[in-house]
Coordinates of C-alpha atoms and ligand atoms in Angstrom, one line a residue:
M1 CA 44.6 62.3 4.1
S2 CA 42.1 61.7 6.9
I3 CA 38.5 60.8 6.1
A4 CA 35.6 61.1 8.5
L5 CA 32.4 58.9 8.1
Y6 CA 29.3 59.7 10.1
G7 CA 26.9 57.1 11.3
V8 CA 24.6 56.3 14.3
P9 CA 26.4 56.3 17.7
I10 CA 25.4 53.1 19.6
S11 CA 27.7 52.8 22.5
G12 CA 29.9 55.6 24.0
G13 CA 33.6 56.1 24.3
I14 CA 36.5 56.6 22.0
A15 CA 38.9 53.9 20.6
I16 CA 42.0 54.3 18.5
G17 CA 43.3 51.2 16.8
R18 CA 43.9 49.0 13.8
A19 CA 41.1 48.0 11.5
H20 CA 40.3 44.3 11.0
L21 CA 37.8 43.8 8.2
L22 CA 35.2 41.1 8.3
Q23 CA 34.6 40.4 4.7
Q24 CA 31.4 38.8 3.4
S25 CA 31.9 35.5 1.6
M26 CA 28.8 36.2 -0.5
D27 CA 30.7 38.7 -2.5
D28 CA 32.6 36.2 -4.7
V29 CA 30.3 33.4 -5.5
P30 CA 31.3 30.4 -7.8
H31 CA 28.8 29.7 -10.5
Y32 CA 28.8 26.5 -12.6
E33 CA 26.4 24.0 -14.1
I34 CA 26.1 20.4 -12.9
N35 CA 25.2 17.2 -14.6
E36 CA 21.9 15.4 -14.0
E37 CA 23.6 12.6 -12.1
D38 CA 25.3 15.1 -9.7
V39 CA 22.0 16.8 -8.7
D40 CA 21.3 14.5 -5.7
G41 CA 24.9 14.9 -4.4
E42 CA 24.7 18.7 -4.8
I43 CA 21.4 18.8 -2.8
K44 CA 23.0 16.6 -0.1
R45 CA 25.9 19.1 0.1
F46 CA 23.5 22.0 0.5
E47 CA 21.5 20.0 3.2
N48 CA 24.7 19.2 5.1
A49 CA 25.6 22.9 5.1
I50 CA 22.2 23.7 6.6
K51 CA 22.6 20.9 9.2
E52 CA 26.1 22.2 10.1
T53 CA 24.8 25.8 10.5
R54 CA 22.0 24.6 12.8
R55 CA 24.5 22.6 14.9
Q56 CA 26.7 25.7 15.2
L57 CA 23.8 28.0 16.2
E58 CA 22.5 25.5 18.8
Q59 CA 26.0 25.2 20.2
L60 CA 26.2 29.0 20.4
R61 CA 22.9 29.2 22.2
T62 CA 24.0 26.8 24.9
N63 CA 27.3 28.6 25.4
I64 CA 26.1 32.2 25.9
P65 CA 28.5 34.0 28.2
E66 CA 26.9 35.4 31.3
N67 CA 27.9 38.9 30.5
A68 CA 26.4 38.8 27.0
P69 CA 23.6 41.2 26.1
T70 CA 20.3 39.8 27.4
E71 CA 18.5 39.6 24.0
L72 CA 21.2 37.4 22.5
G73 CA 19.5 34.1 23.2
A74 CA 16.3 35.3 21.6
F75 CA 18.2 36.5 18.5
I76 CA 20.0 33.2 18.0
S77 CA 16.6 31.4 18.4
L78 CA 15.3 33.7 15.7
H79 CA 18.2 32.7 13.4
L80 CA 17.5 29.0 14.1
M81 CA 13.9 29.6 13.2
L82 CA 14.9 31.2 9.9
L83 CA 16.9 28.0 9.2
N84 CA 13.5 26.2 9.1
D85 CA 12.0 28.6 6.6
A86 CA 11.2 27.0 3.3
N87 CA 12.5 30.1 1.5
I88 CA 16.0 29.4 2.7
V89 CA 15.9 25.6 3.0
R90 CA 13.6 24.3 0.3
D91 CA 13.7 26.8 -2.6
P92 CA 17.5 26.6 -3.3
T93 CA 17.2 22.8 -3.6
E94 CA 14.4 23.3 -6.2
L95 CA 16.8 25.7 -8.1
I96 CA 19.6 23.1 -7.9
K97 CA 17.2 20.5 -9.3
N98 CA 15.5 22.6 -12.0
Q99 CA 18.3 24.8 -13.2
K100 CA 21.1 22.2 -12.6
I101 CA 23.4 24.7 -10.9
N102 CA 25.8 24.5 -8.0
A103 CA 24.4 25.0 -4.5
E104 CA 26.3 28.3 -3.8
W105 CA 24.8 29.9 -6.9
A106 CA 21.3 28.6 -6.1
L107 CA 21.6 30.1 -2.6
R108 CA 22.8 33.3 -4.1
L109 CA 19.9 33.6 -6.5
Q110 CA 17.4 32.8 -3.8
T111 CA 19.0 35.4 -1.4
D112 CA 18.8 38.1 -4.1
K113 CA 15.1 37.3 -4.6
L114 CA 14.4 37.5 -0.8
S115 CA 16.4 40.7 -0.4
E116 CA 14.3 42.4 -3.1
Q117 CA 11.1 41.3 -1.2
F118 CA 12.5 42.7 2.1
D119 CA 13.5 45.9 0.4
S120 CA 9.9 46.5 -0.7
I121 CA 8.6 46.2 2.8
E122 CA 7.9 49.6 4.3
D123 CA 7.5 48.5 7.9
A124 CA 10.8 49.5 9.6
Y125 CA 10.9 46.5 12.0
L126 CA 10.3 43.9 9.2
H127 CA 12.7 45.7 6.9
E128 CA 15.4 45.3 9.5
R129 CA 14.8 41.5 9.5
K130 CA 16.5 41.4 6.1
N131 CA 19.8 41.6 7.9
D132 CA 18.9 38.6 10.0
M133 CA 18.1 36.6 6.9
L134 CA 21.5 37.7 5.3
Q135 CA 23.4 36.7 8.4
V136 CA 21.9 33.2 8.4
V137 CA 22.5 32.8 4.7
E138 CA 26.1 34.0 5.1
R139 CA 26.7 31.3 7.6
V140 CA 25.2 28.6 5.4
F141 CA 27.3 29.9 2.6
K142 CA 30.5 29.7 4.6
N143 CA 29.7 26.1 5.5
L144 CA 29.1 25.3 1.9
R145 CA 32.5 26.6 1.0
G146 CA 34.1 24.9 3.9
Q147 CA 35.2 28.2 5.5
D148 CA 35.6 28.5 9.2
T149 CA 32.3 29.8 10.5
D150 CA 33.1 29.2 14.2
P151 CA 32.8 32.5 15.8
S152 CA 35.5 31.4 18.2
S153 CA 37.7 32.2 15.2
L154 CA 37.1 35.8 16.4
Q155 CA 39.0 34.8 19.6
N156 CA 41.8 36.6 21.3
D157 CA 44.8 35.1 19.6
I158 CA 44.2 36.6 16.2
F159 CA 43.8 40.0 17.6
D160 CA 46.1 42.7 18.9
D161 CA 45.2 44.8 21.9
D162 CA 43.8 47.6 19.7
T163 CA 41.7 45.7 17.1
I164 CA 38.7 47.6 15.7
L165 CA 36.2 45.4 13.8
I166 CA 34.8 46.8 10.6
A167 CA 31.9 44.8 9.2
A168 CA 29.0 45.1 6.9
D169 CA 26.8 43.8 9.8
L170 CA 27.5 41.7 12.8
S171 CA 25.4 38.7 13.7
P172 CA 24.3 38.1 17.3
A173 CA 26.7 35.1 17.3
D174 CA 29.6 37.3 16.4
T175 CA 28.8 39.9 19.0
M176 CA 28.7 37.4 21.8
F177 CA 32.4 36.9 21.8
F178 CA 33.2 40.6 22.1
K179 CA 32.9 40.8 25.8
N180 CA 35.7 38.3 26.4
N181 CA 37.7 39.6 23.6
R182 CA 40.4 42.2 22.9
I183 CA 38.2 44.0 20.4
V184 CA 38.2 47.6 21.5
A185 CA 35.4 48.9 19.2
F186 CA 33.2 47.9 16.3
V187 CA 31.6 49.7 13.4
T188 CA 29.2 48.5 10.7
D189 CA 27.9 49.7 7.4
L190 CA 24.3 48.5 8.0
G191 CA 21.8 48.6 10.8
G192 CA 19.2 51.1 11.8
Q193 CA 17.9 52.2 15.2
T194 CA 15.8 49.1 15.5
S195 CA 18.3 46.6 14.1
H196 CA 19.5 43.8 16.3
T197 CA 23.0 45.0 15.9
A198 CA 22.0 48.3 17.5
I199 CA 20.1 46.6 20.4
L200 CA 23.0 44.3 21.1
G201 CA 25.6 47.0 20.6
R202 CA 24.0 49.1 23.3
G203 CA 24.4 46.3 25.7
M204 CA 28.1 46.1 25.2
D205 CA 30.5 48.4 26.8
I206 CA 32.7 49.3 23.8
P207 CA 32.6 52.3 21.5
S208 CA 30.5 51.5 18.4
V209 CA 28.9 53.2 15.5
I210 CA 26.5 51.7 12.9
S211 CA 25.0 52.7 9.6
L212 CA 28.2 54.1 8.2
N213 CA 27.4 52.9 4.7
H214 CA 31.0 52.9 3.2
A215 CA 33.3 51.9 6.0
L216 CA 34.1 48.4 4.5
R217 CA 34.9 49.9 1.1
L218 CA 37.0 52.8 2.4
V219 CA 39.0 51.2 5.2
H220 CA 41.9 48.8 4.5
E221 CA 43.1 45.9 6.7
D222 CA 45.3 47.0 9.5
E223 CA 44.8 50.7 8.8
L224 CA 44.7 53.1 11.7
V225 CA 41.2 54.3 12.6
I226 CA 39.4 56.2 15.4
V227 CA 35.9 55.2 16.5
D228 CA 34.0 58.0 18.3
G229 CA 31.0 56.3 19.8
I230 CA 29.9 59.5 21.4
D231 CA 29.3 61.5 18.2
G232 CA 29.0 58.5 15.8
V233 CA 32.1 59.1 13.8
L234 CA 34.7 56.9 12.2
I235 CA 38.0 58.6 11.2
V236 CA 40.2 56.8 8.7
Q237 CA 44.0 57.5 8.6
P238 CA 43.9 60.2 11.3
D239 CA 46.9 62.5 11.3
E240 CA 49.0 63.2 14.4
I241 CA 46.9 66.2 15.5
L242 CA 43.7 64.3 15.4
I243 CA 45.2 61.3 17.2
K244 CA 46.4 63.6 20.0
E245 CA 43.0 65.3 20.2
Y246 CA 41.1 62.0 20.4
R247 CA 43.6 60.6 23.0
K248 CA 42.8 63.6 25.1
R249 CA 39.0 63.1 24.6
A250 CA 39.3 59.4 25.4
R251 CA 41.1 60.2 28.7
E252 CA 38.5 62.7 29.6
Y253 CA 35.7 60.3 28.8
R254 CA 37.2 57.5 30.9
A255 CA 37.8 59.9 33.8
H256 CA 34.2 61.1 33.6
Q257 CA 32.9 57.5 33.6
R258 CA 35.0 56.8 36.7
D259 CA 33.5 59.9 38.4
L260 CA 30.0 58.9 37.4
S261 CA 30.4 55.4 38.9
K262 CA 31.0 57.0 42.3
L263 CA 27.4 58.4 42.1
R264 CA 25.8 54.9 42.1
N265 CA 24.8 55.0 45.7
T266 CA 24.3 58.7 46.0
A267 CA 20.7 59.9 46.5
A268 CA 19.4 61.9 43.5
M269 CA 18.8 65.2 45.2
T270 CA 19.1 68.7 43.8
Q271 CA 21.3 71.4 45.4
D272 CA 18.3 72.8 47.2
G273 CA 17.2 69.4 48.6
V274 CA 14.5 68.3 46.1
A275 CA 14.5 64.5 45.7
V276 CA 14.1 63.1 42.2
E277 CA 13.2 59.4 41.6
I278 CA 15.3 57.6 39.0
L279 CA 13.5 54.5 37.7
A280 CA 14.4 51.9 35.2
N281 CA 13.1 51.0 31.8
I282 CA 13.5 47.2 31.3
S283 CA 12.5 44.7 28.7
S284 CA 13.4 41.4 30.5
P285 CA 13.9 40.0 34.0
D286 CA 17.7 39.8 33.2
D287 CA 17.8 43.6 33.2
M288 CA 17.2 43.6 36.9
V289 CA 20.9 43.0 37.6
A290 CA 21.7 46.4 36.2
V291 CA 18.6 47.9 37.9
N292 CA 19.9 46.8 41.3
K293 CA 23.5 47.6 40.5
N294 CA 22.5 51.2 39.9
A295 CA 20.4 51.3 43.0
S296 CA 17.4 52.6 41.1
D297 CA 14.2 53.5 42.7
G298 CA 12.2 50.8 41.0
V299 CA 11.0 49.8 37.5
G300 CA 9.2 52.7 35.9
L301 CA 8.5 50.8 32.6
Y302 CA 8.6 47.1 31.9
R303 CA 8.0 46.7 28.2
S304 CA 6.1 43.4 28.5
E305 CA 5.6 43.1 24.8
F306 CA 9.1 41.6 24.4
L307 CA 7.8 38.5 26.1
F308 CA 5.4 38.1 23.2
M309 CA 7.9 38.6 20.4
N310 CA 10.5 36.4 18.6
R311 CA 8.4 33.3 19.2
D312 CA 5.8 31.3 17.4
T313 CA 3.4 30.7 20.3
L314 CA 1.8 32.9 22.9
P315 CA 3.1 32.9 26.5
D316 CA 0.2 31.5 28.6
E317 CA -0.9 32.9 32.0
E318 CA 1.4 30.7 34.0
E319 CA 4.5 31.6 31.9
Q320 CA 3.6 35.3 32.2
Y321 CA 3.0 35.0 35.9
Q322 CA 6.5 33.4 36.4
V323 CA 8.3 36.1 34.4
Y324 CA 6.4 39.0 36.2
S325 CA 7.0 37.4 39.6
K326 CA 10.7 37.1 38.9
I327 CA 11.0 40.8 38.2
I328 CA 8.9 41.8 41.2
K329 CA 10.9 39.5 43.5
K330 CA 14.2 40.9 42.2
A331 CA 12.9 44.4 42.8
A332 CA 12.8 43.5 46.5
G333 CA 10.0 45.8 47.6
K334 CA 10.6 48.6 45.1
P335 CA 7.7 49.4 42.8
V336 CA 7.4 47.7 39.4
V337 CA 5.3 49.2 36.6
I338 CA 4.3 46.6 34.1
R339 CA 3.0 48.0 30.8
T340 CA 0.6 45.7 29.1
M341 CA 1.7 44.5 25.7
D342 CA 2.3 47.4 23.4
L343 CA 2.2 45.5 20.2
G344 CA 1.5 46.6 16.7
A345 CA 3.2 49.4 14.7
D346 CA 6.9 48.4 14.7
K347 CA 6.4 45.5 17.1
N348 CA 4.6 42.7 15.3
P349 CA 4.5 39.3 17.0
R350 CA 4.8 36.4 14.6
W351 CA 2.0 34.4 16.2
F352 CA -0.4 37.2 15.3
G353 CA 0.2 36.8 11.6
Q354 CA 1.0 39.7 9.3
I355 CA -1.1 42.8 10.3
D356 CA -2.1 44.2 7.0
C357 CA -2.3 47.9 7.7
P358 CA -1.6 50.9 5.5
N359 CA -0.2 53.0 8.3
P360 CA 1.0 50.8 11.2
A361 CA 1.8 53.7 13.6
L362 CA -1.8 54.9 13.3
G363 CA -3.3 51.4 13.2
L364 CA -4.3 48.7 15.6
T365 CA -1.5 49.4 18.1
G366 CA -1.0 49.5 21.9
V367 CA -4.1 49.2 23.9
R368 CA -6.3 49.2 20.8
L369 CA -4.9 45.8 19.9
S370 CA -5.4 44.6 23.5
L371 CA -9.0 45.7 23.5
A372 CA -9.5 44.0 20.1
E373 CA -8.2 40.8 21.7
P374 CA -9.9 40.8 25.1
V375 CA -8.9 37.2 26.0
L376 CA -5.2 37.9 25.6
F377 CA -5.6 41.2 27.4
R378 CA -7.4 39.6 30.4
T379 CA -4.9 36.7 30.5
Q380 CA -2.1 39.2 30.8
M381 CA -3.8 41.2 33.5
C382 CA -4.6 38.0 35.5
A383 CA -0.9 37.1 35.4
I384 CA 0.1 40.6 36.6
L385 CA -2.6 40.6 39.3
R386 CA -1.3 37.2 40.6
A387 CA 2.3 38.3 40.5
G388 CA 1.2 41.3 42.6
V389 CA 1.2 39.1 45.7
H390 CA 5.1 39.2 45.6
G391 CA 5.5 42.9 45.8
P392 CA 4.2 46.4 44.8
V393 CA 3.2 46.3 41.1
Q394 CA 1.2 48.7 39.0
I395 CA -0.5 48.2 35.6
L396 CA 0.2 50.7 32.8
W397 CA -1.9 50.8 29.6
P398 CA -0.1 52.1 26.4
M399 CA -1.3 54.3 23.6
I400 CA -4.5 55.6 25.2
S401 CA -6.3 58.3 23.3
S402 CA -9.7 58.5 25.0
A403 CA -11.6 58.1 28.3
F404 CA -13.7 55.5 26.6
E405 CA -10.6 53.3 26.2
V406 CA -9.7 53.8 29.9
R407 CA -13.1 52.7 31.0
Q408 CA -12.9 49.6 28.8
C409 CA -9.5 48.8 30.3
L410 CA -10.9 49.1 33.8
S411 CA -13.8 46.9 32.9
H412 CA -11.5 44.2 31.6
L413 CA -9.4 44.5 34.7
R414 CA -12.6 43.9 36.8
I415 CA -13.5 40.8 34.8
A416 CA -9.9 39.5 35.2
K417 CA -10.2 39.9 39.0
E418 CA -13.6 38.2 39.0
S419 CA -12.1 35.2 37.1
L420 CA -9.3 34.9 39.7
I421 CA -11.8 35.0 42.5
E422 CA -13.8 32.3 40.8
R423 CA -10.7 30.2 40.4
N424 CA -9.8 30.9 44.0
V425 CA -6.4 32.2 43.1
D426 CA -4.5 34.8 45.3
F427 CA -4.0 38.2 43.7
L428 CA -3.3 41.9 44.5
E429 CA -6.8 43.3 44.9
N430 CA -5.9 47.0 45.1
I431 CA -3.6 47.2 42.2
E432 CA -2.8 50.7 41.0
T433 CA -3.5 51.5 37.4
G434 CA -2.0 54.1 35.1
I435 CA -2.0 55.2 31.5
M436 CA 0.8 56.2 29.0
V437 CA 0.4 59.7 27.7
E438 CA 1.7 59.2 24.2
T439 CA -0.9 60.9 21.9
P440 CA -1.7 64.6 21.7
A441 CA -5.3 63.5 22.4
A442 CA -4.4 62.0 25.7
A443 CA -2.3 65.0 26.6
L444 CA -5.0 67.5 25.9
T445 CA -7.8 65.6 27.7
I446 CA -5.6 64.5 30.6
N447 CA -7.9 65.9 33.2
A448 CA -10.7 63.6 32.0
L449 CA -8.4 60.6 31.9
L450 CA -6.8 61.2 35.2
K451 CA -10.2 60.7 37.0
Y452 CA -10.0 57.0 36.3
V453 CA -6.4 56.1 37.1
D454 CA -3.8 56.5 39.9
F455 CA -0.9 57.6 37.8
I456 CA 0.4 58.6 34.3
S457 CA 3.6 58.0 32.5
I458 CA 4.5 60.1 29.6
G459 CA 5.9 58.3 26.5
T460 CA 7.8 61.1 24.9
N461 CA 9.0 58.9 22.0
D462 CA 5.5 58.5 20.7
L463 CA 4.2 61.8 21.9
I464 CA 6.8 63.6 19.8
Q465 CA 6.1 61.3 16.8
Y466 CA 2.4 62.0 16.9
T467 CA 2.5 65.7 17.8
L468 CA 5.1 66.6 15.2
A469 CA 3.9 64.0 12.6
V470 CA 7.4 62.6 12.3
D471 CA 8.1 58.8 12.1
R472 CA 10.4 58.2 15.1
G473 CA 12.3 55.4 13.1
D474 CA 12.7 57.2 9.8
K475 CA 16.2 58.5 9.2
A476 CA 15.0 60.7 6.4
V477 CA 13.0 62.9 8.8
A478 CA 15.3 62.6 11.8
D479 CA 16.0 66.4 11.8
F480 CA 12.3 67.1 12.3
Y481 CA 12.1 64.9 15.4
Q482 CA 12.6 67.7 17.9
P483 CA 12.0 67.0 21.6
T484 CA 12.4 70.7 22.3
H485 CA 9.8 71.8 19.9
P486 CA 7.6 74.4 21.7
A487 CA 4.5 72.2 21.1
I488 CA 6.2 69.4 23.1
I489 CA 7.3 71.6 25.9
K490 CA 3.8 73.1 26.2
L491 CA 2.2 69.7 26.2
L492 CA 4.6 68.5 28.9
R493 CA 3.9 71.5 31.0
H494 CA 0.2 71.1 30.6
I495 CA 0.2 67.4 31.6
Y496 CA 2.4 68.1 34.6
K497 CA 0.2 71.0 35.8
V498 CA -3.0 69.0 35.5
A499 CA -1.5 66.0 37.3
Q500 CA -0.2 68.2 40.0
R501 CA -3.5 69.9 40.5
M502 CA -5.3 66.5 40.7
N503 CA -2.6 65.2 43.0
K504 CA -1.7 62.3 40.8
S505 CA 1.7 60.8 40.3
V506 CA 3.3 61.6 36.9
S507 CA 6.6 60.3 35.4
I508 CA 8.3 60.4 32.0
C509 CA 9.5 57.1 30.5
G510 CA 10.4 58.1 26.9
E511 CA 14.0 58.5 25.9
M512 CA 13.9 62.2 26.8
A513 CA 14.0 61.1 30.5
G514 CA 17.3 59.4 30.0
D515 CA 19.0 62.1 28.0
A516 CA 21.0 64.3 30.3
S517 CA 20.7 67.3 28.0
F518 CA 17.0 67.4 28.8
T519 CA 17.2 66.8 32.5
R520 CA 17.2 70.4 33.6
L521 CA 14.4 71.2 31.2
L522 CA 12.3 68.4 32.7
L523 CA 13.1 69.4 36.2
G524 CA 12.2 73.0 35.4
I525 CA 8.9 72.0 34.0
G526 CA 8.2 70.2 37.3
F527 CA 8.9 66.5 36.8
R528 CA 10.4 64.5 39.7
R529 CA 10.1 60.9 38.4
L530 CA 12.2 59.9 35.5
S531 CA 12.3 56.4 34.0
M532 CA 15.2 55.4 31.7
Q533 CA 17.7 52.8 30.5
T534 CA 20.0 51.9 33.3
T535 CA 23.0 53.0 31.2
N536 CA 21.8 56.6 31.4
M537 CA 21.1 56.8 35.1
L538 CA 24.4 58.1 36.3
S539 CA 24.7 60.9 33.8
V540 CA 21.2 62.1 34.5
K541 CA 21.9 61.9 38.3
E542 CA 25.0 64.0 37.8
I543 CA 22.9 66.8 36.3
I544 CA 20.3 66.5 39.1
L545 CA 23.0 66.8 41.7
S546 CA 24.2 70.0 40.2
S547 CA 20.8 71.6 39.7
N548 CA 18.8 74.0 41.8
I549 CA 15.1 73.8 41.4
E550 CA 14.3 77.2 42.7
K551 CA 16.6 78.8 40.1
L552 CA 15.4 76.4 37.3
E553 CA 11.8 77.4 37.9
T554 CA 12.7 81.0 36.9
Q555 CA 15.2 80.0 34.2
I556 CA 12.7 77.8 32.4
L557 CA 10.2 80.7 31.9
P558 CA 11.5 81.9 28.5
L559 CA 11.3 78.3 27.2
L560 CA 7.7 78.0 28.4
K561 CA 6.7 81.2 26.7
N562 CA 8.7 80.6 23.4
D563 CA 6.9 79.5 20.2
D564 CA 9.8 79.2 17.9
S565 CA 11.5 75.7 17.6
E566 CA 14.9 77.1 16.6
R567 CA 14.9 79.5 19.5
S568 CA 14.0 76.6 21.8
L569 CA 17.4 75.1 21.1
E570 CA 19.2 78.3 22.0
L571 CA 17.2 78.6 25.2
L572 CA 17.9 75.0 26.1
K573 CA 21.7 75.6 25.6
K574 CA 21.5 78.5 27.9
L575 CA 19.5 76.6 30.5
N576 CA 22.2 73.9 30.5
I577 CA 25.0 76.2 31.3
R578 CA 25.5 75.2 34.8
E579 CA 25.8 77.8 37.4
E580 CA 26.1 75.4 40.2
L581 CA 29.0 73.2 41.3
T582 CA 31.4 72.2 38.6
L583 CA 32.2 68.5 38.3
E584 CA 35.7 69.2 39.7
A585 CA 34.3 70.8 42.8
K586 CA 31.7 68.1 43.1
K587 CA 34.3 65.3 43.0
E588 CA 35.8 66.6 46.2
D589 CA 32.4 66.9 47.6
L590 CA 31.2 63.4 46.8
S591 CA 31.8 61.9 50.2
S592 CA 29.5 64.5 51.8
L593 CA 26.6 63.8 49.4
P594 CA 23.7 61.9 51.1
E595 CA 23.6 58.1 50.6
K596 CA 20.5 56.4 49.3
K597 CA 18.4 54.9 52.1
Ligands
PEP1 C1 7.4 56.1 24.4 O1 6.6 56.1 23.4 O2 8.0 57.1 24.8 C2 7.6 54.8 25.2 C3 8.2 54.8 26.3 O3 7.1 53.7 24.6 P1 7.9 52.9 23.4 O4 9.2 53.6 23.2 O5 8.0 51.5 23.9 O6 6.9 53.1 22.3
MG2 MG1 5.3 54.3 23.0

């Protein structure tokens, strides 16, 4: 009988294949006592396992394949850093000494203790780091037991053409071999939206689903399974009818992807000739390869805070200048919006120490943290101003909730410029400034805020969270997180209308902008600048090409008037029924679509 498990879809596509289970070696741990005279030898054995683990991780870091996800190096460094943590390295040796037990059992006891501590942490980001700890311990453990921990053991020769990996979790080291491998899909039991597995999974081009909870328990080695990375489903032992159905869906998906790729160099213009800008959200200079490949109109959001994370020390002005310059140069004249560090809440840098805060999302986060640390803030703005000599760059301040904060930001910017003049350093004098609209407070007072800045960018991820009082990372309330809630639609319309009246540029850079099911809604409200992950650009462009603004402006009216969140969904469905060209007709028409200039 077929069984379906539902999880979080991470990477699109459908794969049908044979399961290969990656078992955890921590499940079956030997436990025995040792004699006093064997203690030193046991500690040596443990230290050697740590040493070997470090050697393997360093080797992995120097051999990262070019096409591996961009965050991989940082994640391996994080694992190396965990290997220096006294909790992992020192405490088990104390247990071996004091309790006279074997190294494996000492490591197991310590891991259980650390797991409990992680489980009690409420902060979603820190909670997820438990999996990093477990991955490192797992590797040490395998080395203790003399098992093969070389990830190259995941290489081609052991796999057939249709291998689907089923794992509790996958470490960054495991995932880096996927690209050159025959693995056709992967699923994991663990991992949340902010887990490293999820971040890396998105960067890989194979169907994947995480957070399935029971896959490893329910699936047997070599069993036939289907991974549906579109809807986030794993089907175990599918019957002939299901296989046939999914083969059809897989063919359709591939054909659609092929069609989409033809749109890369097509200008994003609606049926009635309205141009829409498609910009990129990036988190590192490496992302610029995909930005240029997709011929995007520039970078609408560089999340600079990633430069400040996964490290023990702060990047100084020079390092920041080099990174920002690299992005600007790669953008080759197209605009780049650099958001100043949006730290706090779920993005806590280690160098800042533990921020003790009862409610991180409502605490010292975004621009509040920058204003509380003016030296850091001005250092970053000096670096951005200096990088501005290499091309058009704009500064974006996150999590603004009042005009007072904007005035403070401007005053720090002025001081940063003065310090550069004093130091006789070249910089972009007339840099444009903007604010993120992510709080209901900013949305409702947007006319006051817009007087101070040149542009605004709407962060719908946080705007939805704060308007609907729903934690954006909490699975338990995921159903309440509704981008189409009438309150959100009304706020978006209000922001757009005020910006238009004041003749200021407005874009959307939250996930809504990259979700093709909202494209027609956003176009209908009035937005013409959408910033998104590069992987979403073509599907959004496809919708733009088939839309007609004049018609949308009328079709959107019921949604603007509606006050019922359930009805919103029905109205959106209706709005998304395309009256314009079907994809089939468009395929024949592709050659006649205007090229990007
Ligand atoms: C947002 O809140 O929509 C946004 C783009 O910022 P982040 O997701 O980085 O909080
Ligand atoms: Mg945000």
